[in-house]
mmCIF file with all atom_site columns, C-alpha atoms in Angstrom:
data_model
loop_
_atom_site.group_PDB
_atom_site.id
_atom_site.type_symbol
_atom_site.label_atom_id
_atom_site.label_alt_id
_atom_site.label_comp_id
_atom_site.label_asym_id
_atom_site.label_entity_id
_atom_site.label_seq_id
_atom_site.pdbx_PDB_ins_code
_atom_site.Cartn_x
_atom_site.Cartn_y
_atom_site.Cartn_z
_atom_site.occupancy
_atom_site.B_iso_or_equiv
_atom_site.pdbx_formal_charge
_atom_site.auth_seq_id
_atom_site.auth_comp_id
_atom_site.auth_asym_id
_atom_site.auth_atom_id
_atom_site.pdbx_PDB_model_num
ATOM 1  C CA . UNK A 1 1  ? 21.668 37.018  -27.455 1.00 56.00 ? 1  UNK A CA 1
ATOM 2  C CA . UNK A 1 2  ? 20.713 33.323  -27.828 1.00 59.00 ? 2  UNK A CA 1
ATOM 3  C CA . UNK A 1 3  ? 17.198 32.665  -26.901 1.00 63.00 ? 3  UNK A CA 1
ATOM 4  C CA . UNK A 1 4  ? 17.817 30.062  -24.203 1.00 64.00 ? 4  UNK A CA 1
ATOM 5  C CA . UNK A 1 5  ? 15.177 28.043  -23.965 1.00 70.00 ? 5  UNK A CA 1
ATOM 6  C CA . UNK A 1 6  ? 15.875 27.102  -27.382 1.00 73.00 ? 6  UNK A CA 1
ATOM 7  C CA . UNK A 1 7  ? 18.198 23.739  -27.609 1.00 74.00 ? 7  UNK A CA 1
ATOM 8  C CA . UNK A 1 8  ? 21.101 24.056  -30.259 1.00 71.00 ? 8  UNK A CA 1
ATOM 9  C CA . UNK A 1 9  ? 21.064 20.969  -32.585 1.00 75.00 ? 9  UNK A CA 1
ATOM 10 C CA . UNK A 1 10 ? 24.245 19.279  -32.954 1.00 70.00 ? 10 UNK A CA 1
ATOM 11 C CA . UNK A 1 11 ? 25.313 19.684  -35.910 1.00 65.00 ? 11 UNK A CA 1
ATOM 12 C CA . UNK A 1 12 ? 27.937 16.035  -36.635 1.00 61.00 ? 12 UNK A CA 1
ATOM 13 C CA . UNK A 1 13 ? 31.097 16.878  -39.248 1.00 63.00 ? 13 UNK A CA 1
ATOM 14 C CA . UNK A 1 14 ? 30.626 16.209  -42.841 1.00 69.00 ? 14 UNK A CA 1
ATOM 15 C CA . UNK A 1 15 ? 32.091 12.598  -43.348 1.00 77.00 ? 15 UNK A CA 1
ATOM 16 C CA . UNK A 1 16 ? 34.905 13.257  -46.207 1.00 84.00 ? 16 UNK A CA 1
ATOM 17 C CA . UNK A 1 17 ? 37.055 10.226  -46.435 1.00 86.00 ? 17 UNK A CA 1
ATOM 18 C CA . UNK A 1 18 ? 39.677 12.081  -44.962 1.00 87.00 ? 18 UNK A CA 1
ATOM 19 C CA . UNK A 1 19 ? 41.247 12.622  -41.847 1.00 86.00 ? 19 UNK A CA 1
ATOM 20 C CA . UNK A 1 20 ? 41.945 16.180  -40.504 1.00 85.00 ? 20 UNK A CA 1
ATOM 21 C CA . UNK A 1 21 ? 45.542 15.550  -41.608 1.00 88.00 ? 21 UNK A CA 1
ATOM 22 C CA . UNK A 1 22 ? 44.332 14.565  -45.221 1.00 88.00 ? 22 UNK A CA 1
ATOM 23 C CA . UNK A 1 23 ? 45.045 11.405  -44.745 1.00 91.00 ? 23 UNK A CA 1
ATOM 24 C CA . UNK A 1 24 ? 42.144 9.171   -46.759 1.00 91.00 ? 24 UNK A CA 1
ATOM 25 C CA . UNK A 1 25 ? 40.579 6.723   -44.075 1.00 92.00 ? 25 UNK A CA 1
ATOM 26 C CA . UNK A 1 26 ? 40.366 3.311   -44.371 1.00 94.00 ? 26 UNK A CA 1
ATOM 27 C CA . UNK A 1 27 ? 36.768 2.828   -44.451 1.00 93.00 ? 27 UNK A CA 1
ATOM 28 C CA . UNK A 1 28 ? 37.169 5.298   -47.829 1.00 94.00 ? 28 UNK A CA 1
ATOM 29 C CA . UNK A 1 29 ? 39.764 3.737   -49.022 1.00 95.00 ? 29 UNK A CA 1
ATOM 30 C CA . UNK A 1 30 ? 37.599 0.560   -49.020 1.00 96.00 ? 30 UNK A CA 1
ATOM 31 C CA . UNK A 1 31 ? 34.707 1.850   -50.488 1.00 95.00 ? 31 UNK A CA 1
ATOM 32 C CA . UNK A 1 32 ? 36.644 2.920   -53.674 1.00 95.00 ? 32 UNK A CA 1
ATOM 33 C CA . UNK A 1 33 ? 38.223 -0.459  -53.862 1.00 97.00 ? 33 UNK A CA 1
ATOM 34 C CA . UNK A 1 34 ? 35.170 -2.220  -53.429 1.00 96.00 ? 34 UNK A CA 1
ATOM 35 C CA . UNK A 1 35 ? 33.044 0.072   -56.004 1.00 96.00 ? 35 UNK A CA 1
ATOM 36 C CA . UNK A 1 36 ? 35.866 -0.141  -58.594 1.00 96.00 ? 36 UNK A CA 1
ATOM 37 C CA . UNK A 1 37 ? 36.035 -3.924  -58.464 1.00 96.00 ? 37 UNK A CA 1
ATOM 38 C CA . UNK A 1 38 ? 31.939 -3.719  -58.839 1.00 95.00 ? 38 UNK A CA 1
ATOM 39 C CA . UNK A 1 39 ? 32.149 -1.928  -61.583 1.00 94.00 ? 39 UNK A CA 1
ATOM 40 C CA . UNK A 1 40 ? 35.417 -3.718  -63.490 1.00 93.00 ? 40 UNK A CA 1
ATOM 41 C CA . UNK A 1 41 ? 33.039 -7.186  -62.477 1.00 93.00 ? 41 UNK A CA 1
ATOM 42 C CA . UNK A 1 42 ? 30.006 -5.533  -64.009 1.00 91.00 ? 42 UNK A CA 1
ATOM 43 C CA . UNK A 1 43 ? 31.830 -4.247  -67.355 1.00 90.00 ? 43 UNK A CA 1
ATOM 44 C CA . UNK A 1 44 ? 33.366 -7.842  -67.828 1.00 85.00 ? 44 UNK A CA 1
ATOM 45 C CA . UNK A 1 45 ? 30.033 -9.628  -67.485 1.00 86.00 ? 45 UNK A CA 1
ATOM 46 C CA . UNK A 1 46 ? 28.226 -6.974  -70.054 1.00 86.00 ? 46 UNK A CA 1
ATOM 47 C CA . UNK A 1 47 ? 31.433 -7.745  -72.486 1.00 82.00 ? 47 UNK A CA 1
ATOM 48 C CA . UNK A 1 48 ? 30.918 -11.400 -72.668 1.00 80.00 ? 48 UNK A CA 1
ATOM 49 C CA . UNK A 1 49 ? 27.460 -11.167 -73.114 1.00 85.00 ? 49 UNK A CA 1
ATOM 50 C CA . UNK A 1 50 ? 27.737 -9.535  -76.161 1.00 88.00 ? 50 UNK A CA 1
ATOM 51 C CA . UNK A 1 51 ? 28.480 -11.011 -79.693 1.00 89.00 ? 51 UNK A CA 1
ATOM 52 C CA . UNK A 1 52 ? 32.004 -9.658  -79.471 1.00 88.00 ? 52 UNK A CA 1
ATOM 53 C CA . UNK A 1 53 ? 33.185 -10.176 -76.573 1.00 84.00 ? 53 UNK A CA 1
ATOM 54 C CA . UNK A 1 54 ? 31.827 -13.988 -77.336 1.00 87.00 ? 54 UNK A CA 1
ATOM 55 C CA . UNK A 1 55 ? 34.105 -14.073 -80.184 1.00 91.00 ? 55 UNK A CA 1
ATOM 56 C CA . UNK A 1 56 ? 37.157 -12.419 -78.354 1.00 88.00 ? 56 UNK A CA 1
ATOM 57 C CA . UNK A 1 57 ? 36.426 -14.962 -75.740 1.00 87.00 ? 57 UNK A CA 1
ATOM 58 C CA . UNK A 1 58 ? 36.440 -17.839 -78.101 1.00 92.00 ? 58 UNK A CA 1
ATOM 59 C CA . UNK A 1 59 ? 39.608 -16.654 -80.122 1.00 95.00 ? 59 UNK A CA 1
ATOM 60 C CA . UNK A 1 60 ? 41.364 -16.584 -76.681 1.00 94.00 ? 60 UNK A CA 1
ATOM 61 C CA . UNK A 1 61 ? 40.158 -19.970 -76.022 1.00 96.00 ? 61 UNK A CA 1
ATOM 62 C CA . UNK A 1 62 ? 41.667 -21.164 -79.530 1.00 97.00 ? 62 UNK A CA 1
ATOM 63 C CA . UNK A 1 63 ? 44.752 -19.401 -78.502 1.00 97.00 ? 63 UNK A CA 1
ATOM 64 C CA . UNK A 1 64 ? 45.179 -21.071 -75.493 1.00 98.00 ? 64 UNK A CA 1
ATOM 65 C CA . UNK A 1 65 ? 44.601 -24.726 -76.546 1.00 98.00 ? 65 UNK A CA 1
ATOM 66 C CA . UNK A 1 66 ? 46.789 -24.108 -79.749 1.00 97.00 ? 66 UNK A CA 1
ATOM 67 C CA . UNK A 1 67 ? 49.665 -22.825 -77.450 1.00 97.00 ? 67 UNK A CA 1
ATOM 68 C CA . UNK A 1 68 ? 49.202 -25.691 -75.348 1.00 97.00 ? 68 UNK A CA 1
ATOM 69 C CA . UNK A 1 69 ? 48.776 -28.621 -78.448 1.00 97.00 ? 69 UNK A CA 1
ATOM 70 C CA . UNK A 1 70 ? 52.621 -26.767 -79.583 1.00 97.00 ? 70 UNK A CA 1
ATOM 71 C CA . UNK A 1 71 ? 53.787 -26.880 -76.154 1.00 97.00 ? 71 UNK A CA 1
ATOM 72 C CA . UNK A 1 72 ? 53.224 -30.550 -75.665 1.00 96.00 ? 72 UNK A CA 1
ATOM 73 C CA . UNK A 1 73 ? 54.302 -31.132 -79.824 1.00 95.00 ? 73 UNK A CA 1
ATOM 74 C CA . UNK A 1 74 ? 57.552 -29.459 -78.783 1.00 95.00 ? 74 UNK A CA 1
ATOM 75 C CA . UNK A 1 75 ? 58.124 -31.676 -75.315 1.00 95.00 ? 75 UNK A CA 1
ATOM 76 C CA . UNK A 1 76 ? 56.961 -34.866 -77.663 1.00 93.00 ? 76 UNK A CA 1
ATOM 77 C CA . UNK A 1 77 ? 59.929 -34.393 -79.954 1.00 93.00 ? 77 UNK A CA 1
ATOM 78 C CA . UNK A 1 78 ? 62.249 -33.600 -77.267 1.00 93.00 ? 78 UNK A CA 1
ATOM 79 C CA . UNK A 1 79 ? 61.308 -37.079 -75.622 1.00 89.00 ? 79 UNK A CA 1
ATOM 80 C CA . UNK A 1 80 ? 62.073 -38.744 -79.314 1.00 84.00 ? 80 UNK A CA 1
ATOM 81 C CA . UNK A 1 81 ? 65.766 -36.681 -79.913 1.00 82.00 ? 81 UNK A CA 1
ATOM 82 C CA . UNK A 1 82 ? 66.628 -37.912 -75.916 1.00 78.00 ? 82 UNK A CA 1
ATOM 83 C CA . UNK A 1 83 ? 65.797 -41.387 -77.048 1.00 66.00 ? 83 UNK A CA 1
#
């Protein structure tokens, strides 16, 4: 028998994530969300700090304004055929 003068501790339930029904709460749900975009923030920062993600960065960055110089060569001659 259960010595009563001594006080059972309440024990609280293990905190899973995950309702009884095993549906994933949404405080869990935002956690994972929230440590994944951490992470995918921290991984780009490292990447441009090094040497090559500098260079991928810059190539992009030629891409970009090259695409845009032919975009507005292309609109240029349209203007001059309309004319």
């Amino acid at each position: 028998m259960p010595d009563p003068a001594v006080t059972p501790i309440p024990v609280a339930p293990e905190e899973t994530g995950y309702t009884p029904g095993g549906v994933p709460t949404f405080d869990y749900v935002r956690e994972k969300i929230e440590t994944k975009f951490g992470t995918s923030i921290g991984a780009t920062e490292l990447a441009s700090e090094t040497p090559e993600g500098r260079r991928i960065e810059e190539q992009y960055e030629a891409r970009q304004q090259a695409a845009a110089d032919r975009l507005a060569q292309i609109r240029e001659s349209m203007k001059n055929e309309q004319s």
